[in-house]
């Protein structure tokens, strides 16, 4: 996956100017500044007001936002909500959006950014298939909530009978793509957080002197750093492998579910090791609000459990491996 270096540098500089921030609510001023640069609808089709980029570029944007602790629904808006609207033949604009899938009771829990969205793309089953509506939040009951880093994670309740008249049919394969894309977004975010933590740990242990020598010269610290760097690299490799398959096949590969599950499993387990070892390497300073380490360690722990827990993705990996059988497991892995 190659991304134009000038574009990647521009995105990094722009987001650096807006972070780090730990504000829990969406910042409208920042949103419209990013919109003027074409970053809010980065992957939207040019015919519908988007910038025409792809998931590789979006991955760079998401990673830059994580590195600079910018909390905004860039992925939920562009890669999930607006993508789904375009796929369903509906218009999409730059008004902040999120997406939720309602259960049989008309409820969706832990919906990202619903309480700050101007529109909520709502998906539900009518008993025969799926339907979608671009919904005004005023017609929904939204109960605010938040994850451990203060990002809105709200409960959305809707009257699907009332929505039915405004909804359009949505193919089941798009709902499955939404599930995988949502999972991939969080995997990319966790990887960016872990990579940032690795950099902070290396910087700290190299510069911090104890007993006359840098921390990085102590063998115990070297083991901590080696383990966390290896886990972060494994998570990144699994995530990039899944994303490369998704891009190459337009999210249609038979093995894609297995690859996404593997990425989510790897990032979930890596987060445990990286966060634990990083805080051990930093000692007391790493637990303070003043130090920025927590902007990334808490984020990694929050995001790894969204759109499916670590256990959920572990079990999906296991089910795919068992289903492939002895003769199909290696082709599933190596394809």
Short mmCIF file of C-alpha atoms in Angstrom, two decimals:
data_model
loop_
_atom_site.label_atom_id
_atom_site.label_comp_id
_atom_site.label_asym_id
_atom_site.label_seq_id
_atom_site.Cartn_x
_atom_site.Cartn_y
_atom_site.Cartn_z
CA UNK A 1 0.00 0.00 0.00
CA UNK A 2 1.62 3.21 -1.17
CA UNK A 3 0.35 6.67 -0.30
CA UNK A 4 1.58 9.90 -1.85
CA UNK A 5 4.15 11.23 0.60
CA UNK A 6 3.14 14.85 0.14
CA UNK A 7 -0.47 13.98 0.94
CA UNK A 8 0.53 12.00 4.02
CA UNK A 9 2.75 14.85 5.24
CA UNK A 10 -0.03 17.38 4.68
CA UNK A 11 -2.51 15.30 6.70
CA UNK A 12 0.02 14.91 9.50
CA UNK A 13 0.72 18.65 9.66
CA UNK A 14 -2.96 19.58 9.62
CA UNK A 15 -3.89 17.19 12.40
CA UNK A 16 -0.84 18.18 14.42
CA UNK A 17 -2.26 21.71 14.46
CA UNK A 18 -5.47 20.42 16.06
CA UNK A 19 -4.00 18.12 18.71
CA UNK A 20 -3.33 16.73 21.13
CA UNK A 21 -6.78 17.15 22.56
CA UNK A 22 -8.73 15.10 25.05
CA UNK A 23 -12.01 16.92 24.53
CA UNK A 24 -14.84 14.37 24.56
CA UNK A 25 -17.14 16.23 22.19
CA UNK A 26 -16.83 16.75 18.47
CA UNK A 27 -15.22 20.10 17.64
CA UNK A 28 -17.23 21.78 14.83
CA UNK A 29 -14.54 24.35 14.08
CA UNK A 30 -11.94 21.65 13.49
CA UNK A 31 -14.42 19.60 11.44
CA UNK A 32 -15.09 22.36 8.95
CA UNK A 33 -11.39 23.20 8.72
CA UNK A 34 -10.71 19.59 7.72
CA UNK A 35 -13.66 19.69 5.34
CA UNK A 36 -12.17 22.66 3.49
CA UNK A 37 -9.09 20.53 2.81
CA UNK A 38 -11.15 17.62 1.48
CA UNK A 39 -10.32 15.34 4.41
CA UNK A 40 -13.82 14.84 5.81
CA UNK A 41 -15.03 13.08 2.64
CA UNK A 42 -11.61 11.72 1.71
CA UNK A 43 -12.83 8.48 0.09
CA UNK A 44 -16.14 9.79 -1.28
CA UNK A 45 -16.60 9.81 -5.03
CA UNK A 46 -15.72 13.14 -6.70
CA UNK A 47 -19.13 13.15 -8.41
CA UNK A 48 -20.72 13.37 -4.95
CA UNK A 49 -18.39 15.90 -3.39
CA UNK A 50 -15.70 13.53 -2.15
CA UNK A 51 -11.95 13.58 -2.74
CA UNK A 52 -11.82 10.21 -4.51
CA UNK A 53 -9.10 8.68 -2.33
CA UNK A 54 -9.03 5.10 -1.08
CA UNK A 55 -8.57 3.10 2.08
CA UNK A 56 -4.78 3.41 1.97
CA UNK A 57 -5.06 7.19 2.19
CA UNK A 58 -7.81 6.92 4.79
CA UNK A 59 -5.54 4.69 6.86
CA UNK A 60 -2.91 7.43 6.84
CA UNK A 61 -5.50 10.00 7.91
CA UNK A 62 -6.79 7.81 10.74
CA UNK A 63 -3.25 7.10 11.93
CA UNK A 64 -2.33 10.79 11.89
CA UNK A 65 -5.42 11.61 13.95
CA UNK A 66 -4.41 8.98 16.50
CA UNK A 67 -0.79 10.16 16.67
CA UNK A 68 -1.91 13.68 17.47
CA UNK A 69 -4.73 12.59 19.81
CA UNK A 70 -7.37 14.25 17.66
CA UNK A 71 -10.78 12.90 18.65
CA UNK A 72 -13.17 13.20 15.71
CA UNK A 73 -15.50 10.84 13.80
CA UNK A 74 -13.42 10.92 10.62
CA UNK A 75 -13.58 7.18 10.03
CA UNK A 76 -17.19 6.73 11.17
CA UNK A 77 -18.34 9.56 8.91
CA UNK A 78 -16.37 8.87 5.73
CA UNK A 79 -15.49 5.17 5.70
CA UNK A 80 -18.71 3.87 7.26
CA UNK A 81 -21.71 6.22 7.15
CA UNK A 82 -21.10 8.08 3.89
CA UNK A 83 -19.77 4.98 2.16
CA UNK A 84 -22.97 3.14 3.06
CA UNK A 85 -25.14 6.01 1.81
CA UNK A 86 -23.34 6.09 -1.53
CA UNK A 87 -23.52 2.31 -1.84
CA UNK A 88 -27.27 2.53 -1.27
CA UNK A 89 -27.63 5.26 -3.89
CA UNK A 90 -28.37 8.03 -1.38
CA UNK A 91 -26.72 11.46 -1.19
CA UNK A 92 -24.03 12.19 1.39
CA UNK A 93 -22.49 15.47 2.41
CA UNK A 94 -20.02 16.78 4.97
CA UNK A 95 -22.49 17.10 7.86
CA UNK A 96 -21.02 14.87 10.60
CA UNK A 97 -22.51 11.40 10.49
CA UNK A 98 -22.24 8.09 12.22
CA UNK A 99 -23.85 4.71 11.57
CA UNK A 100 -25.63 2.19 13.75
CA UNK A 101 -27.22 -1.23 13.27
CA UNK A 102 -30.39 -1.66 15.31
CA UNK A 103 -31.26 -4.96 16.95
CA UNK A 104 -34.72 -6.55 16.94
CA UNK A 105 -35.88 -4.15 19.65
CA UNK A 106 -34.83 -1.11 17.64
CA UNK A 107 -31.79 -0.42 19.83
CA UNK A 108 -28.08 -0.04 19.15
CA UNK A 109 -25.57 0.34 21.96
CA UNK A 110 -22.13 1.97 22.09
CA UNK A 111 -22.80 3.91 18.87
CA UNK A 112 -19.80 6.17 18.18
CA UNK A 113 -20.48 9.91 18.12
CA UNK A 114 -24.29 9.62 17.85
CA UNK A 115 -24.88 12.41 20.36
CA UNK A 116 -22.76 14.84 18.30
CA UNK A 117 -23.82 13.75 14.80
CA UNK A 118 -26.03 15.84 12.57
CA UNK A 119 -27.31 12.70 10.85
CA UNK A 120 -27.33 9.04 11.93
CA UNK A 121 -27.27 6.41 9.19
CA UNK A 122 -29.57 3.75 10.61
CA UNK A 123 -29.65 0.11 9.52
CA UNK A 124 -32.23 -2.43 10.65
CA UNK A 125 -33.86 -5.71 9.63
CA UNK A 126 -37.51 -5.68 8.62
CA UNK A 127 -37.79 -9.47 8.81
CA UNK A 128 -37.21 -9.95 5.09
CA UNK A 129 -33.93 -8.11 4.64
CA UNK A 130 -32.13 -4.98 5.70
CA UNK A 131 -33.15 -1.37 5.27
CA UNK A 132 -31.28 1.91 5.65
CA UNK A 133 -32.29 5.48 6.40
CA UNK A 134 -30.29 8.69 6.79
CA UNK A 135 -31.97 9.78 10.00
CA UNK A 136 -32.34 13.10 11.78
CA UNK A 137 -31.17 12.58 15.38
CA UNK A 138 -34.25 14.44 16.62
CA UNK A 139 -36.37 11.48 15.52
CA UNK A 140 -34.25 9.07 17.60
CA UNK A 141 -33.85 8.58 21.32
CA UNK A 142 -30.15 8.98 22.04
CA UNK A 143 -28.84 8.24 25.51
CA UNK A 144 -25.34 9.68 25.87
CA UNK A 145 -22.43 7.51 26.95
CA UNK A 146 -18.66 7.51 26.55
CA UNK A 147 -15.69 5.17 26.35
CA UNK A 148 -12.69 5.48 28.67
CA UNK A 149 -11.11 8.29 26.63
CA UNK A 150 -14.28 10.37 26.57
CA UNK A 151 -15.41 9.68 23.02
CA UNK A 152 -19.22 9.48 22.72
CA UNK A 153 -20.50 5.91 22.75
CA UNK A 154 -24.26 6.31 22.89
CA UNK A 155 -27.36 4.16 22.99
CA UNK A 156 -29.68 4.79 20.05
CA UNK A 157 -33.32 3.70 20.06
CA UNK A 158 -35.63 4.08 17.08
CA UNK A 159 -39.16 3.25 16.03
CA UNK A 160 -38.37 1.10 13.00
CA UNK A 161 -42.01 1.16 11.93
CA UNK A 162 -41.82 4.93 11.58
CA UNK A 163 -38.45 4.67 9.82
CA UNK A 164 -39.71 2.13 7.30
CA UNK A 165 -41.36 4.73 5.10
CA UNK A 166 -38.10 6.62 4.69
CA UNK A 167 -35.82 3.61 4.36
CA UNK A 168 -34.35 1.94 1.28
CA UNK A 169 -33.47 -1.70 0.80
CA UNK A 170 -29.90 -2.63 1.70
CA UNK A 171 -28.24 -5.83 0.42
CA UNK A 172 -27.04 -8.19 3.16
CA UNK A 173 -23.53 -8.24 1.70
CA UNK A 174 -23.21 -4.51 2.41
CA UNK A 175 -24.17 -5.10 6.03
CA UNK A 176 -21.41 -7.71 6.26
CA UNK A 177 -18.98 -5.28 4.62
CA UNK A 178 -20.00 -2.68 7.20
CA UNK A 179 -19.14 -5.13 9.97
CA UNK A 180 -15.69 -5.83 8.53
CA UNK A 181 -14.97 -2.20 7.72
CA UNK A 182 -15.94 -1.12 11.21
CA UNK A 183 -13.61 -3.73 12.66
CA UNK A 184 -10.80 -2.64 10.33
CA UNK A 185 -11.16 0.99 11.40
CA UNK A 186 -10.54 0.06 15.02
CA UNK A 187 -7.63 -2.20 14.11
CA UNK A 188 -5.96 0.68 12.27
CA UNK A 189 -6.53 3.00 15.22
CA UNK A 190 -5.14 0.53 17.75
CA UNK A 191 -2.05 -0.04 15.60
CA UNK A 192 -1.42 3.70 15.32
CA UNK A 193 -1.76 4.06 19.10
CA UNK A 194 0.62 1.14 19.75
CA UNK A 195 3.18 2.45 17.27
CA UNK A 196 3.09 5.83 18.99
CA UNK A 197 3.57 4.18 22.39
CA UNK A 198 6.60 2.29 21.07
CA UNK A 199 8.14 5.56 19.93
CA UNK A 200 7.48 7.21 23.28
CA UNK A 201 9.00 4.29 25.19
CA UNK A 202 12.15 4.26 23.06
CA UNK A 203 12.51 8.03 23.46
CA UNK A 204 12.02 7.85 27.23
CA UNK A 205 14.26 4.89 27.95
CA UNK A 206 17.04 6.32 25.81
CA UNK A 207 16.94 9.77 27.43
CA UNK A 208 16.18 8.85 31.05
CA UNK A 209 19.32 8.22 33.11
CA UNK A 210 19.27 6.10 36.27
CA UNK A 211 22.32 5.02 38.28
CA UNK A 212 24.61 6.71 35.81
CA UNK A 213 23.32 5.16 32.59
CA UNK A 214 20.26 5.32 30.33
CA UNK A 215 17.34 3.03 31.15
CA UNK A 216 17.80 1.40 27.75
CA UNK A 217 21.11 -0.07 28.96
CA UNK A 218 19.40 -2.19 31.63
CA UNK A 219 18.62 -5.71 30.45
CA UNK A 220 15.21 -5.82 32.12
CA UNK A 221 14.16 -2.65 30.28
CA UNK A 222 15.55 -4.03 27.02
CA UNK A 223 13.30 -7.08 27.42
CA UNK A 224 10.26 -4.88 28.06
CA UNK A 225 10.97 -2.76 25.01
CA UNK A 226 11.71 -5.75 22.76
CA UNK A 227 8.46 -7.46 23.74
CA UNK A 228 6.27 -4.42 23.22
CA UNK A 229 7.93 -3.54 19.91
CA UNK A 230 7.50 -7.10 18.65
CA UNK A 231 3.80 -7.17 19.63
CA UNK A 232 3.15 -3.81 17.95
CA UNK A 233 4.90 -5.01 14.80
CA UNK A 234 2.85 -8.22 14.75
CA UNK A 235 -0.37 -6.23 15.12
CA UNK A 236 0.67 -3.89 12.31
CA UNK A 237 1.61 -6.79 10.01
CA UNK A 238 -1.72 -8.56 10.54
CA UNK A 239 -3.68 -5.35 10.02
CA UNK A 240 -1.83 -4.36 6.86
CA UNK A 241 -2.25 -7.87 5.46
CA UNK A 242 -6.01 -7.69 6.00
CA UNK A 243 -6.24 -4.19 4.56
CA UNK A 244 -4.15 -5.12 1.51
CA UNK A 245 -6.50 -8.02 0.79
CA UNK A 246 -9.52 -5.77 1.24
CA UNK A 247 -8.17 -3.11 -1.13
CA UNK A 248 -7.01 -5.61 -3.76
CA UNK A 249 -10.38 -7.39 -3.87
CA UNK A 250 -12.70 -4.45 -3.18
CA UNK A 251 -13.71 -6.08 0.11
CA UNK A 252 -14.89 -9.25 -1.63
CA UNK A 253 -12.18 -11.88 -0.90
CA UNK A 254 -13.47 -15.16 0.51
CA UNK A 255 -10.70 -15.07 3.12
CA UNK A 256 -11.33 -11.48 4.18
CA UNK A 257 -13.38 -12.33 7.26
CA UNK A 258 -10.56 -14.54 8.53
CA UNK A 259 -7.95 -11.88 7.83
CA UNK A 260 -9.89 -9.13 9.58
CA UNK A 261 -10.54 -11.41 12.54
CA UNK A 262 -6.83 -12.23 12.70
CA UNK A 263 -5.95 -8.54 12.63
CA UNK A 264 -8.40 -7.74 15.42
CA UNK A 265 -7.19 -10.68 17.50
CA UNK A 266 -3.55 -9.67 17.04
CA UNK A 267 -4.15 -6.01 17.86
CA UNK A 268 -6.24 -6.90 20.89
CA UNK A 269 -3.61 -9.13 22.43
CA UNK A 270 -0.79 -6.78 21.46
CA UNK A 271 -2.51 -3.92 23.28
CA UNK A 272 -2.27 -5.82 26.58
CA UNK A 273 1.49 -6.35 26.28
CA UNK A 274 2.32 -2.91 24.89
CA UNK A 275 0.28 -1.01 27.49
CA UNK A 276 1.60 -3.07 30.41
CA UNK A 277 5.25 -2.89 29.36
CA UNK A 278 5.07 0.79 28.45
CA UNK A 279 3.76 1.82 31.84
CA UNK A 280 6.40 -0.33 33.54
CA UNK A 281 9.12 1.34 31.49
CA UNK A 282 7.84 4.83 32.28
CA UNK A 283 7.21 4.20 35.96
CA UNK A 284 5.19 6.72 37.94
CA UNK A 285 5.39 9.55 35.40
CA UNK A 286 3.55 7.41 32.86
CA UNK A 287 0.45 7.21 35.05
CA UNK A 288 -0.03 10.98 35.36
CA UNK A 289 -2.52 13.05 33.43
CA UNK A 290 0.22 15.52 32.54
CA UNK A 291 2.17 12.95 30.56
CA UNK A 292 0.75 12.13 27.13
CA UNK A 293 1.33 8.37 27.37
CA UNK A 294 -2.22 7.81 28.59
CA UNK A 295 -3.65 9.43 25.44
CA UNK A 296 -2.50 6.34 23.56
CA UNK A 297 -2.53 3.50 26.07
CA UNK A 298 -6.11 4.16 27.21
CA UNK A 299 -7.18 4.69 23.60
CA UNK A 300 -5.74 1.34 22.53
CA UNK A 301 -7.55 -0.44 25.36
CA UNK A 302 -10.83 1.33 24.56
CA UNK A 303 -10.77 0.74 20.82
CA UNK A 304 -9.71 -2.91 20.93
CA UNK A 305 -13.06 -3.86 22.52
CA UNK A 306 -15.27 -1.90 20.10
CA UNK A 307 -17.02 -3.57 17.15
CA UNK A 308 -16.31 -6.91 18.80
CA UNK A 309 -14.32 -7.92 21.86
CA UNK A 310 -10.93 -9.62 21.73
CA UNK A 311 -12.61 -12.88 22.71
CA UNK A 312 -15.15 -12.48 19.91
CA UNK A 313 -12.41 -12.13 17.30
CA UNK A 314 -10.36 -14.96 18.81
CA UNK A 315 -13.38 -17.21 18.44
CA UNK A 316 -13.95 -16.07 14.86
CA UNK A 317 -10.36 -16.94 13.98
CA UNK A 318 -10.84 -20.37 15.56
CA UNK A 319 -14.13 -21.01 13.74
CA UNK A 320 -12.59 -20.07 10.38
CA UNK A 321 -9.58 -22.31 10.98
CA UNK A 322 -11.75 -25.28 12.00
CA UNK A 323 -14.07 -24.77 9.03
CA UNK A 324 -11.11 -24.72 6.63
CA UNK A 325 -9.97 -28.14 7.82
CA UNK A 326 -6.54 -29.69 7.62
CA UNK A 327 -6.31 -29.31 3.86
CA UNK A 328 -7.65 -25.77 3.72
CA UNK A 329 -5.94 -24.07 6.64
CA UNK A 330 -2.64 -23.27 4.95
CA UNK A 331 -4.29 -21.88 1.78
CA UNK A 332 -6.53 -19.76 4.06
CA UNK A 333 -3.48 -18.29 5.76
CA UNK A 334 -1.22 -17.97 2.72
CA UNK A 335 -3.75 -16.96 0.03
#
